[in-house]
Short mmCIF file of C-alpha atoms in Angstrom, two decimals:
data_model
loop_
_atom_site.label_atom_id
_atom_site.label_comp_id
_atom_site.label_asym_id
_atom_site.label_seq_id
_atom_site.Cartn_x
_atom_site.Cartn_y
_atom_site.Cartn_z
CA MET A 247 0.00 0.00 0.00
CA SER A 248 1.44 3.37 -1.00
CA GLY A 249 1.54 6.59 0.90
CA ILE A 250 -0.07 9.68 -0.60
CA ILE A 251 2.15 11.73 -2.89
CA THR A 252 1.17 15.41 -3.16
CA ILE A 253 2.67 17.80 -5.70
CA THR A 254 2.07 21.47 -6.53
CA ALA A 255 2.77 22.83 -10.01
CA PRO A 256 2.62 26.34 -11.44
CA VAL A 257 0.70 27.91 -14.29
CA ASN A 258 2.75 29.12 -17.24
CA ILE A 259 1.72 31.95 -19.55
CA ALA A 260 3.04 31.75 -23.11
CA VAL A 261 4.56 34.79 -24.80
CA ILE A 262 5.18 32.80 -28.00
CA LYS A 263 2.12 30.63 -28.46
CA TYR A 264 1.85 26.90 -29.08
CA TRP A 265 -0.98 26.29 -31.53
CA GLY A 266 -1.13 23.24 -33.74
CA LYS A 267 0.42 19.78 -33.60
CA ARG A 268 2.56 17.84 -36.06
CA ASP A 269 1.57 14.63 -34.27
CA GLU A 270 -1.73 14.37 -32.38
CA ASP A 271 -0.94 11.14 -30.51
CA LEU A 272 2.50 12.16 -29.22
CA ILE A 273 1.41 15.81 -28.83
CA LEU A 274 4.27 17.24 -30.85
CA PRO A 275 3.91 20.94 -31.71
CA LEU A 276 4.33 22.62 -35.08
CA ASN A 277 6.53 25.33 -33.58
CA ASP A 278 8.66 26.22 -30.58
CA SER A 279 6.96 28.20 -27.81
CA VAL A 280 8.16 30.35 -24.90
CA SER A 281 6.48 31.02 -21.56
CA ALA A 282 6.95 32.46 -18.09
CA THR A 283 6.21 30.29 -15.08
CA LEU A 284 4.11 32.01 -12.43
CA ASP A 285 4.39 31.88 -8.65
CA THR A 286 2.83 28.73 -7.12
CA ASN A 287 1.91 30.75 -4.02
CA VAL A 288 -0.70 32.61 -6.07
CA MET A 289 -1.77 30.38 -8.99
CA CYS A 290 -1.18 26.64 -9.07
CA ALA A 291 -2.56 23.14 -9.38
CA LYS A 292 -2.26 20.67 -6.51
CA THR A 293 -2.46 16.92 -7.09
CA SER A 294 -2.39 13.97 -4.70
CA VAL A 295 -2.04 10.36 -5.88
CA CYS A 296 -1.98 6.96 -4.23
CA ALA A 297 -2.14 3.31 -5.30
CA ARG A 298 -3.95 0.72 -3.19
CA PRO A 299 -5.14 -2.88 -3.60
CA ASP A 300 -8.62 -1.97 -2.34
CA ILE A 301 -9.32 0.66 -5.04
CA ASN A 302 -11.70 -1.11 -7.42
CA GLU A 303 -10.96 1.05 -10.46
CA ASN A 304 -8.76 3.99 -11.37
CA GLU A 305 -10.30 7.24 -10.11
CA ILE A 306 -9.72 10.91 -10.78
CA TRP A 307 -11.32 13.80 -8.88
CA LEU A 308 -11.01 17.33 -10.25
CA ASN A 309 -11.95 20.23 -8.00
CA LYS A 310 -13.90 17.82 -5.74
CA LEU A 311 -15.91 16.34 -8.63
CA LYS A 312 -15.35 12.78 -9.83
CA GLU A 313 -14.44 12.72 -13.51
CA SER A 314 -14.26 9.88 -16.01
CA PHE A 315 -10.93 8.08 -16.19
CA ASN A 316 -11.76 7.23 -19.79
CA ASN A 317 -9.45 9.94 -21.05
CA LYS A 318 -6.84 8.98 -23.63
CA ARG A 319 -4.21 11.46 -22.49
CA LEU A 320 -4.66 10.58 -18.83
CA GLN A 321 -4.35 6.89 -19.64
CA ASN A 322 -1.30 7.55 -21.83
CA CYS A 323 0.48 9.32 -18.97
CA LEU A 324 -0.28 6.58 -16.46
CA GLY A 325 0.60 3.82 -18.93
CA GLU A 326 3.87 5.44 -19.95
CA ILE A 327 5.00 5.94 -16.35
CA LYS A 328 4.04 2.37 -15.42
CA GLY A 329 5.97 1.13 -18.45
CA ILE A 330 9.08 3.04 -17.38
CA ALA A 331 8.69 1.75 -13.81
CA ARG A 332 8.46 -1.81 -15.13
CA ALA A 333 11.55 -1.34 -17.30
CA GLN A 334 13.52 0.28 -14.46
CA LYS A 335 12.14 -2.24 -11.92
CA SER A 336 11.62 0.69 -9.57
CA VAL A 337 8.59 -0.99 -7.94
CA ASP A 338 7.32 -4.57 -7.95
CA GLU A 339 4.64 -6.03 -10.24
CA GLU A 340 2.07 -6.27 -7.46
CA PHE A 341 2.31 -2.52 -6.85
CA LEU A 342 1.99 -1.89 -10.59
CA SER A 343 -1.22 -3.92 -10.67
CA TRP A 344 -2.98 -1.72 -8.11
CA ASN A 345 -5.39 0.99 -9.24
CA VAL A 346 -4.72 4.64 -8.52
CA ARG A 347 -6.76 7.44 -6.98
CA ILE A 348 -6.00 10.98 -8.13
CA TYR A 349 -7.21 14.20 -6.50
CA SER A 350 -6.46 17.44 -8.33
CA GLU A 351 -7.55 21.01 -7.74
CA ASN A 352 -6.77 24.44 -9.16
CA ASN A 353 -6.99 27.74 -7.33
CA PHE A 354 -7.97 29.51 -10.57
CA PRO A 355 -10.64 29.04 -13.28
CA THR A 356 -10.43 25.73 -15.17
CA ALA A 357 -10.89 25.66 -18.96
CA ALA A 358 -11.19 29.45 -19.16
CA GLY A 359 -7.94 30.07 -21.01
CA LEU A 360 -5.65 30.22 -17.97
CA ALA A 361 -3.52 27.16 -18.75
CA SER A 362 -5.15 24.92 -16.15
CA SER A 363 -4.35 21.73 -18.07
CA ALA A 364 -0.66 22.67 -18.18
CA ALA A 365 -0.41 22.98 -14.41
CA GLY A 366 -2.64 19.95 -13.87
CA TYR A 367 -0.68 17.53 -16.03
CA ALA A 368 2.69 18.85 -14.82
CA CYS A 369 1.43 18.05 -11.31
CA LEU A 370 0.05 14.67 -12.28
CA VAL A 371 3.11 13.26 -14.02
CA THR A 372 5.47 14.53 -11.32
CA ALA A 373 3.31 12.89 -8.65
CA LEU A 374 3.01 9.62 -10.57
CA ALA A 375 6.75 9.56 -11.27
CA LYS A 376 7.39 9.85 -7.54
CA LEU A 377 4.73 7.27 -6.76
CA TYR A 378 6.37 4.71 -9.05
CA LYS A 379 9.92 5.93 -8.27
CA VAL A 380 10.88 6.40 -11.91
CA LYS A 381 13.81 8.44 -13.16
CA THR A 382 13.09 10.14 -16.48
CA ASP A 383 12.56 13.51 -18.20
CA ILE A 384 9.40 14.80 -16.54
CA SER A 385 8.81 17.46 -19.21
CA ALA A 386 8.51 14.81 -21.95
CA LEU A 387 5.98 12.89 -19.84
CA ALA A 388 3.98 16.03 -19.05
CA ARG A 389 3.76 16.77 -22.78
CA LEU A 390 1.80 13.54 -23.27
CA GLY A 391 -0.99 14.95 -21.10
CA SER A 392 -1.04 18.54 -22.27
CA GLY A 393 1.55 20.01 -24.60
CA SER A 394 2.14 23.19 -22.63
CA ALA A 395 2.42 21.18 -19.40
CA CYS A 396 6.06 20.46 -20.22
CA ARG A 397 6.77 24.18 -19.73
CA SER A 398 5.33 24.11 -16.18
CA VAL A 399 8.05 21.70 -15.04
CA TYR A 400 10.59 24.55 -14.83
CA GLY A 401 10.56 27.99 -13.24
CA GLY A 402 11.54 31.28 -14.83
CA PHE A 403 11.27 31.57 -18.60
CA VAL A 404 10.99 28.29 -20.49
CA ARG A 405 11.29 27.22 -24.13
CA TRP A 406 9.47 24.18 -25.48
CA HIS A 407 11.36 22.86 -28.49
CA ALA A 408 9.14 21.53 -31.27
CA GLY A 409 11.82 19.06 -32.31
CA VAL A 410 12.03 17.26 -35.63
CA LYS A 411 12.26 13.59 -34.70
CA PRO A 412 9.16 11.47 -35.45
CA ASP A 413 9.27 9.84 -32.01
CA GLY A 414 9.25 13.23 -30.25
CA SER A 415 12.40 12.50 -28.25
CA ASP A 416 13.74 15.99 -29.00
CA SER A 417 10.48 17.78 -28.19
CA VAL A 418 11.31 18.81 -24.63
CA ALA A 419 11.26 21.94 -22.50
CA THR A 420 14.42 23.75 -21.39
CA GLN A 421 14.86 26.69 -19.05
CA ILE A 422 15.96 29.92 -20.71
CA VAL A 423 16.64 31.73 -17.41
CA ASN A 424 15.57 31.01 -13.84
CA SER A 425 13.11 33.04 -11.80
CA LEU A 426 15.90 35.13 -10.21
CA HIS A 427 17.15 36.46 -13.55
CA TRP A 428 14.51 39.19 -14.01
CA PRO A 429 13.15 39.89 -10.51
CA GLU A 430 11.48 43.15 -11.58
CA MET A 431 9.14 41.34 -13.99
CA ARG A 432 5.50 41.08 -12.93
CA VAL A 433 2.38 39.53 -14.41
CA LEU A 434 -1.17 40.80 -13.91
CA VAL A 435 -3.97 38.37 -14.73
CA LEU A 436 -7.24 40.06 -15.68
CA VAL A 437 -10.11 37.59 -15.38
CA VAL A 438 -12.68 38.66 -17.95
CA ALA A 439 -14.67 35.42 -17.63
CA ASP A 440 -14.16 32.27 -15.58
CA THR A 441 -16.57 30.09 -17.57
CA LYS A 442 -15.61 27.18 -19.78
CA LYS A 443 -14.77 28.24 -23.34
CA HIS A 444 -16.98 27.14 -26.24
CA THR A 445 -14.15 25.60 -28.30
CA SER A 446 -11.47 23.62 -26.45
CA SER A 447 -7.84 24.30 -27.31
CA SER A 448 -7.41 20.76 -28.67
CA LYS A 449 -10.36 21.06 -31.04
CA GLY A 450 -9.42 24.60 -32.03
CA MET A 451 -5.87 23.52 -32.92
CA GLN A 452 -7.12 20.66 -35.08
CA CYS A 453 -9.42 23.00 -37.00
CA SER A 454 -6.65 25.58 -37.47
CA VAL A 455 -4.20 22.98 -38.80
CA ALA A 456 -6.83 21.75 -41.23
CA THR A 457 -8.11 25.11 -42.50
CA SER A 458 -5.89 28.11 -41.67
CA GLU A 459 -3.47 29.37 -44.32
CA LEU A 460 -2.22 31.97 -41.85
CA LEU A 461 -1.12 29.21 -39.45
CA LYS A 462 1.20 27.80 -42.12
CA TYR A 463 2.73 31.24 -42.65
CA ARG A 464 3.06 31.78 -38.90
CA VAL A 465 4.91 28.49 -38.32
CA GLN A 466 7.29 28.92 -41.24
CA ASN A 467 7.94 32.65 -41.30
CA SER A 468 7.00 34.36 -38.02
CA VAL A 469 7.72 32.12 -35.05
CA PRO A 470 11.35 31.05 -35.64
CA LYS A 471 12.66 34.63 -35.61
CA ARG A 472 10.35 35.68 -32.79
CA VAL A 473 11.54 32.83 -30.58
CA ASN A 474 15.20 33.71 -31.09
CA ASP A 475 14.57 37.42 -30.62
CA ILE A 476 12.47 37.07 -27.46
CA CYS A 477 14.98 34.65 -25.89
CA LYS A 478 17.67 37.27 -26.42
CA ALA A 479 15.40 40.01 -25.04
CA ILE A 480 14.74 37.91 -21.92
CA LYS A 481 18.44 37.26 -21.37
CA ASP A 482 19.24 40.95 -21.94
CA LYS A 483 16.22 42.07 -19.84
CA ASN A 484 15.14 44.25 -22.77
CA PHE A 485 11.53 44.92 -21.84
CA ALA A 486 10.59 47.01 -24.89
CA THR A 487 11.58 44.26 -27.32
CA PHE A 488 10.09 41.55 -25.12
CA ALA A 489 6.78 43.44 -24.91
CA GLU A 490 6.47 44.15 -28.63
CA ILE A 491 7.12 40.52 -29.60
CA THR A 492 4.70 39.28 -26.93
CA MET A 493 1.84 41.48 -28.15
CA LYS A 494 2.48 40.79 -31.83
CA ASP A 495 2.49 37.05 -31.24
CA SER A 496 -0.73 37.18 -29.23
CA ASN A 497 -2.39 39.20 -31.99
CA GLN A 498 -1.23 36.81 -34.69
CA PHE A 499 -2.34 33.78 -32.69
CA HIS A 500 -5.87 35.15 -32.43
CA ALA A 501 -5.77 36.13 -36.10
CA VAL A 502 -5.04 32.46 -36.85
CA CYS A 503 -8.05 31.51 -34.72
CA LEU A 504 -10.24 33.86 -36.78
CA ASP A 505 -8.68 32.57 -40.01
CA THR A 506 -9.77 29.08 -38.98
CA TYR A 507 -12.97 27.77 -40.56
CA PRO A 508 -15.32 27.89 -38.81
CA PRO A 509 -13.57 30.58 -36.75
CA CYS A 510 -12.52 30.05 -33.14
CA VAL A 511 -13.48 33.18 -31.21
CA TYR A 512 -11.82 33.32 -27.80
CA MET A 513 -11.52 37.03 -27.07
CA ARG A 514 -14.54 39.13 -26.04
CA ASP A 515 -15.39 42.81 -26.34
CA VAL A 516 -13.77 43.46 -22.96
CA SER A 517 -10.64 41.61 -24.14
CA HIS A 518 -10.36 43.91 -27.17
CA LYS A 519 -10.94 46.93 -24.95
CA ILE A 520 -7.99 45.86 -22.76
CA VAL A 521 -5.79 45.73 -25.88
CA GLU A 522 -6.93 49.22 -26.88
CA VAL A 523 -6.34 50.65 -23.41
CA MET A 524 -2.85 49.16 -23.07
CA HIS A 525 -1.75 50.54 -26.44
CA LYS A 526 -3.10 53.97 -25.51
CA TYR A 527 -1.35 53.83 -22.14
CA ASN A 528 1.99 52.98 -23.78
CA GLU A 529 1.47 55.78 -26.29
CA ILE A 530 0.79 58.35 -23.55
CA CYS A 531 3.83 57.16 -21.59
CA GLY A 532 6.03 57.54 -24.66
CA GLN A 533 7.44 54.06 -24.13
CA THR A 534 6.23 50.49 -23.87
CA LYS A 535 5.50 49.89 -20.20
CA VAL A 536 3.02 47.02 -20.44
CA ALA A 537 2.46 44.06 -22.76
CA TYR A 538 -0.72 42.03 -23.10
CA THR A 539 -1.13 38.43 -24.17
CA PHE A 540 -4.23 36.24 -24.45
CA ASP A 541 -4.22 32.46 -24.54
CA ALA A 542 -7.21 30.55 -25.94
CA GLY A 543 -9.69 32.43 -23.80
CA PRO A 544 -10.89 35.96 -22.99
CA ASN A 545 -8.61 36.58 -20.00
CA ALA A 546 -5.69 38.96 -20.32
CA CYS A 547 -2.21 38.46 -18.93
CA LEU A 548 -0.21 41.66 -18.66
CA TYR A 549 3.57 41.70 -18.42
CA LEU A 550 5.13 44.78 -16.83
CA LEU A 551 7.88 45.86 -14.48
CA GLU A 552 7.34 46.12 -10.74
CA LYS A 553 7.68 49.93 -10.67
CA ASP A 554 4.72 50.32 -13.04
CA VAL A 555 2.31 47.95 -11.27
CA PRO A 556 0.49 50.52 -9.05
CA GLU A 557 -0.18 52.87 -11.95
CA VAL A 558 -1.42 50.10 -14.27
CA ILE A 559 -3.69 48.60 -11.60
CA ALA A 560 -5.16 52.05 -10.95
CA LEU A 561 -5.77 52.45 -14.68
CA ILE A 562 -7.46 49.04 -14.94
CA LYS A 563 -9.72 49.73 -11.96
CA LYS A 564 -10.75 53.07 -13.43
CA VAL A 565 -11.49 51.79 -16.94
CA PHE A 566 -12.91 48.43 -15.87
CA PRO A 567 -14.68 48.99 -12.54
CA THR A 568 -15.75 45.78 -10.83
CA THR A 569 -17.01 44.62 -7.46
CA LYS A 570 -14.94 41.43 -7.63
CA GLN A 571 -11.79 41.58 -5.54
CA ASP A 572 -10.04 38.97 -7.70
CA PHE A 573 -10.46 40.81 -11.00
CA VAL A 574 -6.75 41.54 -10.99
CA LYS A 575 -4.10 39.30 -9.50
CA GLY A 576 -0.54 40.56 -9.17
CA LEU A 577 2.00 37.79 -9.51
CA PRO A 578 5.76 37.63 -9.36
CA GLY A 579 7.00 36.56 -12.79
#
């Protein structure tokens, strides 16, 4: 009988977006992506796992609700880790035959475009790897559950390499810089809506790959240079360059979504208003002080430096008055 393994994993917010796969089964992306890992003290997923002989069937509970274990990605992660454990003989066969119970919870909206699956699967595979005592690249395992989950394995700024090998062995995440490199960086998360989005990221990606001409252009012509340039900007702590690339990539990503047929519409009127306000603010300041980015959802993530946080929060509260205390969350980058 196993003890309970509990793991916490962070959310990551992409500045160069992952959208589209070259292999659906192995979850191999069409292009490299770059993200910042947020502070687990503010936004995270927490997962506990155990294996016992008296559990009649594999179970998973998400935010206190029992979900179906009949999920291909979930089963792939568990099967892969058990296979590695069997090969490494890290636990005995009897232990491998026991069913598992998984409890997972997020302290932020699930399926609302805030990278909940990334944190969740990063948590899950790390916990299962510890449960079965396996030694392997956790980022590659996390990718099998949710592509962007491999970026949540590391802190700081992280690059997920698309790779070129058919087996995906070179599609792994690496840390660009750790969280101490740019201590002045901050992220504000503006929750426009915490409801489940109409089109899941997985379905949206499949449609874009099948129908969007702009996606092909993006992968071949836009992303390679942007990735190299933003990695240099991060290492040099060049905020102006970092911000411009971040906003342009977010805009192009959502343009791809609209170029998809039928279109995937993730942003809302309030989302577009946030874009307008941030550009106007930068214009008035005479320099780029804040950058926005939107994942596949309506919620905005703003990158800015610590010295500008009070002014930007005051601006947001004035333009977007709300009674909700959690409308804006300030997070260390």
